[in-house]
Amino acid sequence: MSPFSAEDGCPAWSAVVQLEQGQSFRWGIRADSRERQDSWGIVTEVPDPLSASQYRTFRANHDHQVERYYLTHCRRLGANKRYVKGKSKPRIEFACRAPHAADVQLVIGEPASGYITPTGTGVQASYSMIRDEEGIWRTAQTDPVFARFSDWDHKPYMYRIVRDDGSVVFRSDMFARCQIGSGRKDPASPEPGEPPWDGTRFDLKGTKSCSVAIDPERVTELLDEGVFPETRWLDNADFWKDEFDPARPVPASFNDLVIYELHVEGLGFGKKKPGTSEEAPGTFEDAIAFLDHLVVLGINAVELLPPMEAEAFSWGYGTSHHFATEYAGGGRDQLKHFIRACHQRGIAVIFDVVYNHWVEDAERSPDLYDSIRDDRNFHYWHEGRDEDWPTGAHGRHNGGYIQNGSSGRLPNLREEGMRKLFTSSACMWLTEFHVDGFRVDLTQAFHRDNVLEGNGQSLPVANQFGIKFLREWVRTVRFIKPSVMLVAEDHSDWPAIIQPQETGGIGFDAIWWAQWYHNLIGDSQSNLDSARLLHVAGQGSDLPLAMDRLGDKIAQTAKRVVYHESHDQAGNATYSENGVNLASARTIQVAVNNVLVDETRFWAEARTRAVAGLSLLTPGVPMFFMGEEVGAQEPYRYHDWIHHREDLLAMRQGGGARLFAYYQDVIGLRHAQPALRSAEVMIVHSHNANRVLAYRTWQGDEDFLVALTLNNGGFPDGYVFAHPAIADGLWREVLNSDDARFGGSGMINSAPLQASDSRINPRLPANAIIVLQRETDR
C-alpha cells in the first residue's frame, strides 16, 4: 500500500485493486509499526456476536469504488481539521451522528455563559448540515465560513436537532474534546433551594453546556493564563519535548508499580468559589503541587478517578463525554501539564474509564439524541419496540433497556460505531495525552450481568457483544501502544479476563481485586466467606481470626491489583450486619471500630500499619486511596466528598508524620527488593487463635520471611516459625511496623536471628508486621 496524508492530517495508506464487478469480497491489512511487525490491522470484529473474526466485506458494484477502514473515529466525528490540497491552513468540519434526525444544524453559543437554552436562547448563529448514508451529518465542505480552522478555535457550539417527531432539541457533541461549563448548575432544572444560575460558564454544569472546538495540536504554554481563550500556545512537539527525565524513568513493567489512587477534585482543601462560601473542587494545578509529596512517598504510578466530563462535583463515574476533560478540574490543557509533570518525576498515569453506563442525567448528551422513541435511542441498548413495553415514568418505555449491575443502562454495544466511540476515546488519551494505562470499570457488567430492565430476564446476546467490545477495546489500544498497562475491575473470577487474546482471552494485564480487600479489611460487606481481619480485630476482642483464609489469597495476588483502601470502600459501601445498617470507613477508623479517639489511636495506627504493610508486600501490584499514608479518617463518599476533604500535606507534617514515614519505608523496601514482589511465595505458618500469618517470598538468592500478627498481646519472648522452606542461617530484620520511629512500642529484633533445623524464633509485636531477610555470603 502507498502512504499518504489523509484529509484530517493523519497518516493513511491506500491501494488500487482491480476486481470483478458483482462479486463480494473480504479484505484486511497487515501493518508494521516501530513496536511490532506484521500486525493484523483490522481491530474491529464482524457483527456476528459469536465470532471474533476481524475483516471487512464489500460488494464490487462500480468503477472507482472506494472502501475505507478507520482505525479510530478520533478525527472523523466532532470538530476537526480538514486539509485541502494546495492550501497550507486547514479548514474545519463539524460532524455528528444522528441517524433518525429530520434535520441538524450547527449552532454557535457565546463564551461568557456557555449555554443555549432548550428553546434556543443564546444561539448566536446557525449553519445547515448535510446527511450522508450512514446517518452522519456534516457541515458543507465548500462553505467559505468553514474555510479556516483558526476562525473556530475555542468557539462554543451545539447541534440543533429536529427529531423524527418534529420536536427540536439542542444536543452537545459526543465527540467534543471540551465542554465549557465548570460549575454544578442546570439552568433548566434548578435544585430546590439552590441559588439561581449566575449566567456564567463557571456556574454551569459541563454536561449541560456547549461543546467547544479545540485544536488538538496545541497546548497552553502556561498552566493557567487566567483568560479564555488562552493566548500563549505551544505546538505539541515543543510542549512534550522535556516530558521525561532519564534520571527518573517512568516504570515500564506493570509489576513494578505502586499505585496511588487520586481524586483530583478531592485536593484543594479549604478552597472556596471566588466571592462565596461555597466549597470549590481541587484542580490539576493542585494535583501538580501534590506530586512532590508522592515522590517523597515513593509512588511511581497514579490512578486518576475518571477525569472525563461527568456529573458535577462527582467522582467522575457517570461519564457524559468520553473525549472531554472535566472542566471543573481545570480542563484538558491542565491535564496535559499534570501528565507531563508526572512523567518528569518518573510517575506513570493510569485513567479510570467507565463504559458500562452513561451519566444518569443524560439529556443534552446521549439520551434520546435524535428521536423521541426509546427503541431509537441509539446510544443505549434497547430490546424490541416501544409497543412491546408498558409506558413508565415520563411516558418512557423503559422495559427494553438493559441493566447490568452498574449505576445506569448499558450502551448500545451491538453497533460498531458505539464500540468505536469508546475505543477511539481511549486512543485519544494515549496519543494526545500520553496516558500510560487504563483501569476499566466493572467489566463483568459487559460479559455476565446484562438483564432486561422490564422483567429481569438475562440477555446472553448483550453479554456476547460485551465480550466483543472488551476484545476490540484491548486490541485497539494495544495496537496503538503495545506497552499500555490495562487493568479490569472484575468480580467474576472469569479467567479469560487476563488471558492473552492469542489463546482466546480478553488480554488485560491484571484484575482490580476486591477479594483481597474483603479478606484483609472487610468492612464493606458482611460476607461470611471473607476473613474480614481488620473489621473483626477492630472490635477489640481476642477471638480467633481467619488468618488461614487470607493466607490462601496471598499466592493468588499475582496479576492482580490489591488494595487495603479504594474509593469504593473509603466510606461509600453500605451493608447490613446483625440487623444493623453499617457503612464502610477509612482504614484507621475500621482498625478501632470507628471509635478513633486519643485512647484508641495507638491501636488504630498499629493495626493500620500492619495491614497496609501486608498489602504493599504481596506479589500483586499494590494500590491505596489518597490520604491513607497520613491516616485520613473522614468518610469519602461519592455524594458529599467535597465536605470531607482533609489537608493531607498538613497532616504529613503533624499527626500523620509517623505513618507517612512508615509508608515511605515499606514502599522503599518493595522497590529495592524484587523478591518482595515476586510470584514465588509459600505460606509457612497460619494460626487463627494466635492471629498470626507468615509466608516466605524469594527470587534467586534473595529470601524473605514476612510475618503478620493482629494479636493484641504480642510475643515478646519470641514466636516459633517452623517449616522446611525456612533456610538455616542468619536472618536480619529489615522492617518492623512496631518500631518507635513509626509510633510503635519498639519491640524490634535488633540482632540477627539464627534459623536452625528450619526453625526461627523472632520477637513478634502486637498488631504488627515484620520482614526478615536471609543473609547470604555475597
GROMACS .gro file of N, CA and C in nm, residues 594-720:
model
  381
  594ASN      N    1  -1.444   0.234   6.436
  594ASN     CA    2  -1.494   0.370   6.419
  594ASN      C    3  -1.499   0.450   6.548
  595VAL      N    4  -1.414   0.415   6.643
  595VAL     CA    5  -1.403   0.491   6.768
  595VAL      C    6  -1.260   0.542   6.777
  596LEU      N    7  -1.224   0.634   6.686
  596LEU     CA    8  -1.089   0.686   6.682
  596LEU      C    9  -1.080   0.809   6.773
  597VAL      N   10  -1.025   0.788   6.893
  597VAL     CA   11  -1.005   0.894   6.992
  597VAL      C   12  -0.862   0.880   7.043
  598ASP      N   13  -0.823   0.971   7.132
  598ASP     CA   14  -0.685   0.968   7.182
  598ASP      C   15  -0.650   0.833   7.243
  599GLU      N   16  -0.746   0.773   7.314
  599GLU     CA   17  -0.719   0.648   7.385
  599GLU      C   18  -0.704   0.530   7.290
  600THR      N   19  -0.759   0.540   7.170
  600THR     CA   20  -0.753   0.426   7.077
  600THR      C   21  -0.655   0.448   6.962
  601ARG      N   22  -0.598   0.567   6.949
  601ARG     CA   23  -0.515   0.597   6.832
  601ARG      C   24  -0.394   0.504   6.822
  602PHE      N   25  -0.330   0.471   6.936
  602PHE     CA   26  -0.215   0.381   6.929
  602PHE      C   27  -0.254   0.249   6.863
  603TRP      N   28  -0.367   0.194   6.903
  603TRP     CA   29  -0.413   0.067   6.845
  603TRP      C   30  -0.451   0.086   6.699
  604ALA      N   31  -0.516   0.198   6.669
  604ALA     CA   32  -0.559   0.223   6.532
  604ALA      C   33  -0.438   0.231   6.438
  605GLU      N   34  -0.337   0.304   6.478
  605GLU     CA   35  -0.220   0.319   6.391
  605GLU      C   36  -0.144   0.188   6.380
  606ALA      N   37  -0.134   0.112   6.490
  606ALA     CA   38  -0.060  -0.015   6.485
  606ALA      C   39  -0.126  -0.112   6.388
  607ARG      N   40  -0.258  -0.127   6.399
  607ARG     CA   41  -0.328  -0.220   6.309
  607ARG      C   42  -0.325  -0.169   6.165
  608THR      N   43  -0.335  -0.038   6.149
  608THR     CA   44  -0.329   0.019   6.015
  608THR      C   45  -0.193  -0.009   5.951
  609ARG      N   46  -0.086   0.012   6.026
  609ARG     CA   47   0.048  -0.017   5.971
  609ARG      C   48   0.060  -0.164   5.932
  610ALA      N   49   0.003  -0.253   6.015
  610ALA     CA   50   0.017  -0.397   5.989
  610ALA      C   51  -0.051  -0.436   5.858
  611VAL      N   52  -0.177  -0.395   5.839
  611VAL     CA   53  -0.249  -0.439   5.719
  611VAL      C   54  -0.199  -0.367   5.595
  612ALA      N   55  -0.163  -0.239   5.609
  612ALA     CA   56  -0.108  -0.167   5.493
  612ALA      C   57   0.024  -0.230   5.450
  613GLY      N   58   0.106  -0.267   5.547
  613GLY     CA   59   0.233  -0.330   5.513
  613GLY      C   60   0.215  -0.460   5.438
  614LEU      N   61   0.120  -0.542   5.482
  614LEU     CA   62   0.098  -0.668   5.413
  614LEU      C   63   0.050  -0.644   5.270
  615SER      N   64  -0.039  -0.547   5.252
  615SER     CA   65  -0.092  -0.518   5.119
  615SER      C   66   0.019  -0.470   5.026
  616LEU      N   67   0.117  -0.399   5.081
  616LEU     CA   68   0.227  -0.345   5.000
  616LEU      C   69   0.336  -0.447   4.973
  617LEU      N   70   0.329  -0.564   5.038
  617LEU     CA   71   0.438  -0.662   5.026
  617LEU      C   72   0.387  -0.797   4.978
  618THR      N   73   0.296  -0.796   4.883
  618THR     CA   74   0.247  -0.920   4.822
  618THR      C   75   0.295  -0.927   4.677
  619PRO      N   76   0.277  -1.042   4.611
  619PRO     CA   77   0.311  -1.050   4.469
  619PRO      C   78   0.226  -0.959   4.381
  620GLY      N   79   0.109  -0.919   4.429
  620GLY     CA   80   0.022  -0.833   4.349
  620GLY      C   81   0.077  -0.692   4.338
  621VAL      N   82   0.016  -0.612   4.251
  621VAL     CA   83   0.052  -0.471   4.237
  621VAL      C   84  -0.027  -0.393   4.342
  622PRO      N   85   0.042  -0.328   4.438
  622PRO     CA   86  -0.031  -0.262   4.547
  622PRO      C   87  -0.085  -0.126   4.507
  623MET      N   88  -0.197  -0.091   4.566
  623MET     CA   89  -0.261   0.038   4.545
  623MET      C   90  -0.328   0.080   4.675
  624PHE      N   91  -0.338   0.209   4.697
  624PHE     CA   92  -0.419   0.257   4.809
  624PHE      C   93  -0.475   0.394   4.775
  625PHE      N   94  -0.581   0.431   4.845
  625PHE     CA   95  -0.652   0.555   4.817
  625PHE      C   96  -0.584   0.673   4.885
  626MET      N   97  -0.596   0.788   4.824
  626MET     CA   98  -0.533   0.910   4.872
  626MET      C   99  -0.563   0.935   5.020
  627GLY      N  100  -0.459   0.973   5.092
  627GLY     CA  101  -0.473   1.006   5.233
  627GLY      C  102  -0.442   0.895   5.329
  628GLU      N  103  -0.438   0.771   5.281
  628GLU     CA  104  -0.409   0.659   5.371
  628GLU      C  105  -0.271   0.675   5.435
  629GLU      N  106  -0.178   0.733   5.361
  629GLU     CA  107  -0.040   0.743   5.409
  629GLU      C  108  -0.024   0.840   5.526
  630VAL      N  109  -0.125   0.921   5.554
  630VAL     CA  110  -0.118   1.013   5.668
  630VAL      C  111  -0.235   0.990   5.765
  631GLY      N  112  -0.305   0.881   5.747
  631GLY     CA  113  -0.414   0.848   5.840
  631GLY      C  114  -0.541   0.925   5.817
  632ALA      N  115  -0.577   0.950   5.692
  632ALA     CA  116  -0.705   1.017   5.664
  632ALA      C  117  -0.818   0.940   5.731
  633GLN      N  118  -0.910   1.011   5.792
  633GLN     CA  119  -1.013   0.943   5.870
  633GLN      C  120  -1.156   0.981   5.834
  634GLU      N  121  -1.172   1.083   5.750
  634GLU     CA  122  -1.307   1.125   5.712
  634GLU      C  123  -1.363   1.029   5.607
  635PRO      N  124  -1.494   0.997   5.614
  635PRO     CA  125  -1.553   0.911   5.509
  635PRO      C  126  -1.549   0.983   5.375
  636TYR      N  127  -1.517   0.909   5.270
  636TYR     CA  128  -1.505   0.970   5.138
  636TYR      C  129  -1.612   0.913   5.049
  637ARG      N  130  -1.730   0.974   5.054
  637ARG     CA  131  -1.846   0.923   4.981
  637ARG      C  132  -1.866   0.999   4.850
  638TYR      N  133  -1.933   0.932   4.756
  638TYR     CA  134  -1.946   0.990   4.623
  638TYR      C  135  -2.032   1.115   4.623
  639HIS      N  136  -2.124   1.129   4.718
  639HIS     CA  137  -2.220   1.239   4.711
  639HIS      C  138  -2.180   1.360   4.797
  640ASP      N  139  -2.090   1.341   4.895
  640ASP     CA  140  -2.057   1.455   4.981
  640ASP      C  141  -1.907   1.464   5.011
  641TRP      N  142  -1.825   1.406   4.924
  641TRP     CA  143  -1.681   1.408   4.947
  641TRP      C  144  -1.626   1.549   4.963
  642ILE      N  145  -1.687   1.646   4.894
  642ILE     CA  146  -1.631   1.781   4.896
  642ILE      C  147  -1.636   1.842   5.036
  643HIS      N  148  -1.724   1.790   5.123
  643HIS     CA  149  -1.732   1.839   5.260
  643HIS      C  150  -1.646   1.758   5.355
  644HIS      N  151  -1.574   1.661   5.305
  644HIS     CA  152  -1.493   1.573   5.391
  644HIS      C  153  -1.348   1.566   5.345
  645ARG      N  154  -1.305   1.668   5.273
  645ARG     CA  155  -1.164   1.671   5.234
  645ARG      C  156  -1.077   1.700   5.356
  646GLU      N  157  -0.955   1.648   5.353
  646GLU     CA  158  -0.861   1.670   5.462
  646GLU      C  159  -0.733   1.731   5.406
  647ASP      N  160  -0.664   1.808   5.489
  647ASP     CA  161  -0.541   1.874   5.448
  647ASP      C  162  -0.427   1.774   5.460
  648LEU      N  163  -0.405   1.698   5.353
  648LEU     CA  164  -0.312   1.586   5.359
  648LEU      C  165  -0.169   1.633   5.380
  649LEU      N  166  -0.131   1.744   5.320
  649LEU     CA  167   0.006   1.793   5.336
  649LEU      C  168   0.030   1.841   5.478
  650ALA      N  169  -0.069   1.905   5.538
  650ALA     CA  170  -0.054   1.948   5.678
  650ALA      C  171  -0.051   1.827   5.771
  651MET      N  172  -0.130   1.725   5.740
  651MET     CA  173  -0.130   1.604   5.822
  651MET      C  174   0.006   1.535   5.818
  652ARG      N  175   0.071   1.540   5.704
  652ARG     CA  176   0.204   1.479   5.693
  652ARG      C  177   0.303   1.546   5.787
  653GLN      N  178   0.288   1.677   5.808
  653GLN     CA  179   0.378   1.748   5.898
  653GLN      C  180   0.336   1.737   6.043
  654GLY      N  181   0.212   1.691   6.066
  654GLY     CA  182   0.161   1.684   6.202
  654GLY      C  183   0.136   1.542   6.249
  655GLY      N  184   0.009   1.513   6.278
  655GLY     CA  185  -0.024   1.383   6.336
  655GLY      C  186  -0.003   1.264   6.245
  656GLY      N  187   0.010   1.287   6.115
  656GLY     CA  188   0.031   1.176   6.022
  656GLY      C  189   0.176   1.151   5.987
  657ALA      N  190   0.269   1.222   6.051
  657ALA     CA  191   0.411   1.214   6.013
  657ALA      C  192   0.468   1.074   6.033
  658ARG      N  193   0.434   1.011   6.144
  658ARG     CA  194   0.492   0.878   6.171
  658ARG      C  195   0.437   0.773   6.075
  659LEU      N  196   0.308   0.783   6.044
  659LEU     CA  197   0.251   0.688   5.950
  659LEU      C  198   0.310   0.710   5.810
  660PHE      N  199   0.332   0.837   5.774
  660PHE     CA  200   0.393   0.867   5.645
  660PHE      C  201   0.533   0.806   5.636
  661ALA      N  202   0.610   0.819   5.744
  661ALA     CA  203   0.744   0.761   5.745
  661ALA      C  204   0.739   0.610   5.729
  662TYR      N  205   0.639   0.547   5.787
  662TYR     CA  206   0.625   0.402   5.773
  662TYR      C  207   0.595   0.364   5.627
  663TYR      N  208   0.500   0.434   5.567
  663TYR     CA  209   0.469   0.407   5.426
  663TYR      C  210   0.593   0.426   5.339
  664GLN      N  211   0.669   0.531   5.366
  664GLN     CA  212   0.794   0.553   5.292
  664GLN      C  213   0.884   0.430   5.299
  665ASP      N  214   0.903   0.379   5.420
  665ASP     CA  215   0.995   0.267   5.438
  665ASP      C  216   0.945   0.140   5.370
  666VAL      N  217   0.816   0.112   5.383
  666VAL     CA  218   0.761  -0.010   5.322
  666VAL      C  219   0.771  -0.001   5.170
  667ILE      N  220   0.730   0.112   5.114
  667ILE     CA  221   0.735   0.127   4.968
  667ILE      C  222   0.879   0.122   4.920
  668GLY      N  223   0.968   0.189   4.991
  668GLY     CA  224   1.109   0.184   4.953
  668GLY      C  225   1.165   0.044   4.956
  669LEU      N  226   1.125  -0.034   5.056
  669LEU     CA  227   1.171  -0.173   5.065
  669LEU      C  228   1.120  -0.254   4.948
  670ARG      N  229   0.995  -0.234   4.911
  670ARG     CA  230   0.939  -0.307   4.796
  670ARG      C  231   1.015  -0.273   4.669
  671HIS      N  232   1.041  -0.144   4.647
  671HIS     CA  233   1.114  -0.104   4.527
  671HIS      C  234   1.255  -0.165   4.525
  672ALA      N  235   1.318  -0.169   4.640
  672ALA     CA  236   1.458  -0.211   4.645
  672ALA      C  237   1.477  -0.361   4.636
  673GLN      N  238   1.375  -0.439   4.671
  673GLN     CA  239   1.388  -0.584   4.680
  673GLN      C  240   1.288  -0.652   4.588
  674PRO      N  241   1.328  -0.690   4.466
  674PRO     CA  242   1.236  -0.759   4.375
  674PRO      C  243   1.175  -0.885   4.435
  675ALA      N  244   1.243  -0.950   4.527
  675ALA     CA  245   1.189  -1.072   4.587
  675ALA      C  246   1.062  -1.044   4.666
  676LEU      N  247   1.044  -0.920   4.713
  676LEU     CA  248   0.924  -0.886   4.791
  676LEU      C  249   0.804  -0.859   4.701
  677ARG      N  250   0.823  -0.863   4.571
  677ARG     CA  251   0.709  -0.854   4.479
  677ARG      C  252   0.709  -0.975   4.385
  678SER      N  253   0.781  -1.078   4.424
  678SER     CA  254   0.792  -1.199   4.343
  678SER      C  255   0.666  -1.284   4.354
  679ALA      N  256   0.635  -1.356   4.247
  679ALA     CA  257   0.522  -1.451   4.250
  679ALA      C  258   0.558  -1.579   4.323
  680GLU      N  259   0.686  -1.594   4.360
  680GLU     CA  260   0.730  -1.712   4.436
  680GLU      C  261   0.701  -1.690   4.583
  681VAL      N  262   0.589  -1.743   4.632
  681VAL     CA  263   0.551  -1.729   4.772
  681VAL      C  264   0.506  -1.864   4.826
  682MET      N  265   0.522  -1.879   4.957
  682MET     CA  266   0.479  -2.003   5.024
  682MET      C  267   0.438  -1.970   5.167
  683ILE      N  268   0.317  -2.009   5.205
  683ILE     CA  269   0.273  -1.991   5.343
  683ILE      C  270   0.351  -2.088   5.431
  684VAL      N  271   0.415  -2.035   5.533
  684VAL     CA  272   0.493  -2.122   5.623
  684VAL      C  273   0.428  -2.133   5.761
  685HIS      N  274   0.329  -2.048   5.789
  685HIS     CA  275   0.263  -2.057   5.919
  685HIS      C  276   0.129  -1.983   5.914
  686SER      N  277   0.029  -2.043   5.975
  686SER     CA  278  -0.101  -1.978   5.989
  686SER      C  279  -0.166  -2.032   6.116
  687HIS      N  280  -0.202  -1.941   6.206
  687HIS     CA  281  -0.261  -1.983   6.333
  687HIS      C  282  -0.372  -1.886   6.367
  688ASN      N  283  -0.496  -1.932   6.355
  688ASN     CA  284  -0.610  -1.843   6.373
  688ASN      C  285  -0.625  -1.795   6.517
  689ALA      N  286  -0.603  -1.885   6.614
  689ALA     CA  287  -0.620  -1.845   6.754
  689ALA      C  288  -0.513  -1.744   6.796
  690ASN      N  289  -0.390  -1.763   6.747
  690ASN     CA  290  -0.283  -1.669   6.778
  690ASN      C  291  -0.286  -1.545   6.691
  691ARG      N  292  -0.368  -1.548   6.585
  691ARG     CA  293  -0.382  -1.436   6.493
  691ARG      C  294  -0.249  -1.406   6.421
  692VAL      N  295  -0.182  -1.510   6.377
  692VAL     CA  296  -0.051  -1.496   6.315
  692VAL      C  297  -0.052  -1.563   6.178
  693LEU      N  298   0.012  -1.496   6.081
  693LEU     CA  299   0.029  -1.550   5.947
  693LEU      C  300   0.170  -1.516   5.900
  694ALA      N  301   0.238  -1.613   5.837
  694ALA     CA  302   0.372  -1.586   5.785
  694ALA      C  303   0.390  -1.656   5.651
  695TYR      N  304   0.466  -1.592   5.564
  695TYR     CA  305   0.496  -1.654   5.435
  695TYR      C  306   0.640  -1.621   5.394
  696ARG      N  307   0.693  -1.710   5.315
  696ARG     CA  308   0.826  -1.690   5.256
  696ARG      C  309   0.807  -1.641   5.113
  697THR      N  310   0.889  -1.546   5.072
  697THR     CA  311   0.890  -1.499   4.934
  697THR      C  312   1.034  -1.486   4.889
  698TRP      N  313   1.064  -1.524   4.764
  698TRP     CA  314   1.203  -1.528   4.721
  698TRP      C  315   1.214  -1.504   4.571
  699GLN      N  316   1.334  -1.468   4.532
  699GLN     CA  317   1.369  -1.456   4.391
  699GLN      C  318   1.520  -1.472   4.381
  700GLY      N  319   1.565  -1.575   4.309
  700GLY     CA  320   1.707  -1.603   4.302
  700GLY      C  321   1.762  -1.633   4.440
  701ASP      N  322   1.871  -1.562   4.478
  701ASP     CA  323   1.933  -1.583   4.608
  701ASP      C  324   1.866  -1.503   4.719
  702GLU      N  325   1.776  -1.410   4.681
  702GLU     CA  326   1.712  -1.326   4.782
  702GLU      C  327   1.597  -1.402   4.846
  703ASP      N  328   1.591  -1.397   4.980
  703ASP     CA  329   1.496  -1.480   5.055
  703ASP      C  330   1.441  -1.398   5.171
  704PHE      N  331   1.308  -1.388   5.183
  704PHE     CA  332   1.246  -1.308   5.287
  704PHE      C  333   1.138  -1.389   5.359
  705LEU      N  334   1.118  -1.354   5.485
  705LEU     CA  335   1.009  -1.409   5.565
  705LEU      C  336   0.926  -1.291   5.613
  706VAL      N  337   0.798  -1.291   5.578
  706VAL     CA  338   0.706  -1.184   5.617
  706VAL      C  339   0.606  -1.241   5.717
  707ALA      N  340   0.593  -1.176   5.832
  707ALA     CA  341   0.503  -1.226   5.936
  707ALA      C  342   0.408  -1.115   5.980
  708LEU      N  343   0.280  -1.145   5.982
  708LEU     CA  344   0.175  -1.052   6.024
  708LEU      C  345   0.109  -1.106   6.149
  709THR      N  346   0.085  -1.020   6.247
  709THR     CA  347   0.004  -1.058   6.361
  709THR      C  348  -0.095  -0.947   6.394
  710LEU      N  349  -0.215  -0.986   6.425
  710LEU     CA  350  -0.316  -0.894   6.479
  710LEU      C  351  -0.351  -0.935   6.621
  711ASN      N  352  -0.256  -1.002   6.686
  711ASN     CA  353  -0.271  -1.039   6.827
  711ASN      C  354  -0.252  -0.914   6.912
  712ASN      N  355  -0.337  -0.897   7.011
  712ASN     CA  356  -0.335  -0.776   7.093
  712ASN      C  357  -0.228  -0.778   7.201
  713GLY      N  358  -0.166  -0.894   7.223
  713GLY     CA  359  -0.064  -0.901   7.327
  713GLY      C  360   0.077  -0.911   7.272
  714GLY      N  361   0.094  -0.965   7.155
  714GLY     CA  362   0.227  -0.983   7.100
  714GLY      C  363   0.300  -1.098   7.167
  715PHE      N  364   0.421  -1.121   7.121
  715PHE     CA  365   0.501  -1.234   7.169
  715PHE      C  366   0.643  -1.184   7.197
  716PRO      N  367   0.661  -1.118   7.313
  716PRO     CA  368   0.792  -1.058   7.343
  716PRO      C  369   0.903  -1.160   7.362
  717ASP      N  370   0.868  -1.284   7.398
  717ASP     CA  371   0.970  -1.387   7.418
  717ASP      C  372   0.997  -1.467   7.291
  718GLY      N  373   0.937  -1.426   7.182
  718GLY     CA  374   0.960  -1.493   7.055
  718GLY      C  375   0.843  -1.579   7.012
  719TYR      N  376   0.835  -1.599   6.883
  719TYR     CA  377   0.731  -1.682   6.825
  719TYR      C  378   0.799  -1.777   6.726
  720VAL      N  379   0.777  -1.903   6.744
  720VAL     CA  380   0.847  -2.003   6.664
  720VAL      C  381   0.776  -2.025   6.531
   0.00000   0.00000   0.00000
